[in-house]
């Protein structure tokens, strides 16, 4: 996998959780979710992105879509949300548009090796 404009990427750690708005249908992907970062990863809130395949289906190139809404676990405002739930697996429905399935993920993206190595040490 190659992510456009980012040299390094990493999956979410196993101890991450998420909150989902109560009684809501997701409009698109997980716009009604808030991901809860473990306190040790609080500095990486701006590094969590939704990414999708950028080119044709046989391509390995992915592009960032938008930053994920994050909060630090223990300091979140859970008013109006259900959960927390485990992030694996958190995709309940595969996003589909016009008979084509969209290939997308939630990843931590890093431009610099120093930040990426710091993240790996903390995980």
XYZ file of C-alpha atoms in Angstrom:
123
model
C 0.000 0.000 0.000
C 1.255 3.488 -0.897
C -0.476 6.542 0.602
C -0.212 9.698 -1.482
C 1.825 12.520 0.165
C 2.724 10.406 3.206
C 5.877 8.313 3.584
C 4.737 6.179 6.541
C 1.476 4.724 7.837
C 0.358 2.465 10.690
C -2.793 0.642 11.760
C -4.731 1.528 14.873
C -3.583 -0.246 18.058
C -5.755 -2.997 19.529
C -6.699 -0.946 22.602
C -8.423 1.842 20.646
C -12.185 2.264 21.025
C -14.876 4.372 19.385
C -18.191 6.019 20.196
C -21.170 6.089 17.825
C -24.033 8.591 17.885
C -27.145 7.061 19.380
C -29.942 6.103 16.974
C -28.302 7.458 13.845
C -27.722 6.033 10.412
C -24.234 6.802 9.082
C -24.421 9.282 6.214
C -21.084 8.304 4.733
C -18.388 6.023 6.122
C -18.062 6.794 9.846
C -18.913 10.484 10.081
C -21.028 9.774 13.156
C -18.144 8.165 15.071
C -15.540 9.501 17.486
C -12.396 7.435 17.943
C -10.933 7.239 21.444
C -7.162 7.362 21.527
C -5.309 5.810 24.465
C -3.710 8.608 26.539
C -0.216 7.612 25.386
C -1.204 8.480 21.783
C -2.808 11.852 22.512
C -0.173 13.672 20.426
C -1.226 11.781 17.299
C -4.833 13.033 17.039
C -4.090 14.873 13.794
C -2.468 11.810 12.223
C -5.574 9.600 12.055
C -7.172 9.658 8.584
C -9.724 7.886 6.449
C -7.949 6.773 3.276
C -9.339 5.251 0.099
C -7.968 3.692 -3.043
C -7.018 6.590 -5.313
C -6.893 5.006 -8.731
C -8.372 1.997 -10.432
C -9.088 -1.105 -8.338
C -5.801 -2.819 -9.260
C -3.746 0.160 -8.061
C -1.884 0.132 -4.723
C -2.112 3.935 -4.387
C -4.344 5.320 -1.625
C -5.314 8.933 -0.915
C -6.336 10.567 2.378
C -10.013 11.537 2.484
C -10.337 13.446 5.753
C -9.121 13.479 9.347
C -10.955 11.276 11.807
C -12.727 12.827 14.802
C -10.708 11.851 17.871
C -10.775 12.286 21.625
C -8.480 11.085 24.363
C -9.959 8.138 26.275
C -11.104 9.185 29.735
C -11.502 12.836 28.721
C -14.220 12.431 26.099
C -17.712 13.880 26.280
C -19.934 10.841 25.697
C -23.210 12.792 25.765
C -25.388 11.588 22.894
C -23.088 8.686 22.021
C -23.209 4.942 22.552
C -20.180 2.854 23.413
C -17.260 2.623 23.715
C -16.846 -0.240 21.272
C -13.728 -2.093 20.118
C -12.308 -0.840 16.834
C -11.685 -4.330 15.479
C -13.881 -4.860 13.552
C -15.704 -1.537 13.416
C -16.809 -1.605 9.764
C -20.361 -2.891 9.950
C -21.227 -2.196 6.332
C -18.936 -1.919 3.355
C -19.403 1.439 1.673
C -20.951 0.949 -1.759
C -21.745 3.429 -4.493
C -23.156 2.630 -7.924
C -22.586 -1.121 -7.619
C -18.920 -0.656 -6.765
C -17.423 -1.317 -3.373
C -15.082 1.364 -2.091
C -11.820 0.225 -0.574
C -11.058 2.435 2.435
C -9.296 2.249 5.779
C -8.541 4.276 8.905
C -4.791 4.718 9.326
C -2.288 6.823 11.199
C -0.357 8.758 8.517
C 3.099 10.266 8.981
C 5.231 12.437 6.710
C 8.406 12.112 8.801
C 10.214 9.026 10.016
C 10.837 10.559 13.460
C 7.094 10.852 14.200
C 6.463 7.362 12.843
C 9.180 5.855 15.051
C 7.811 7.684 18.100
C 4.355 6.256 17.382
C 5.758 2.721 17.037
C 7.614 3.030 20.355
C 4.420 4.078 22.143
C 2.361 1.263 20.664
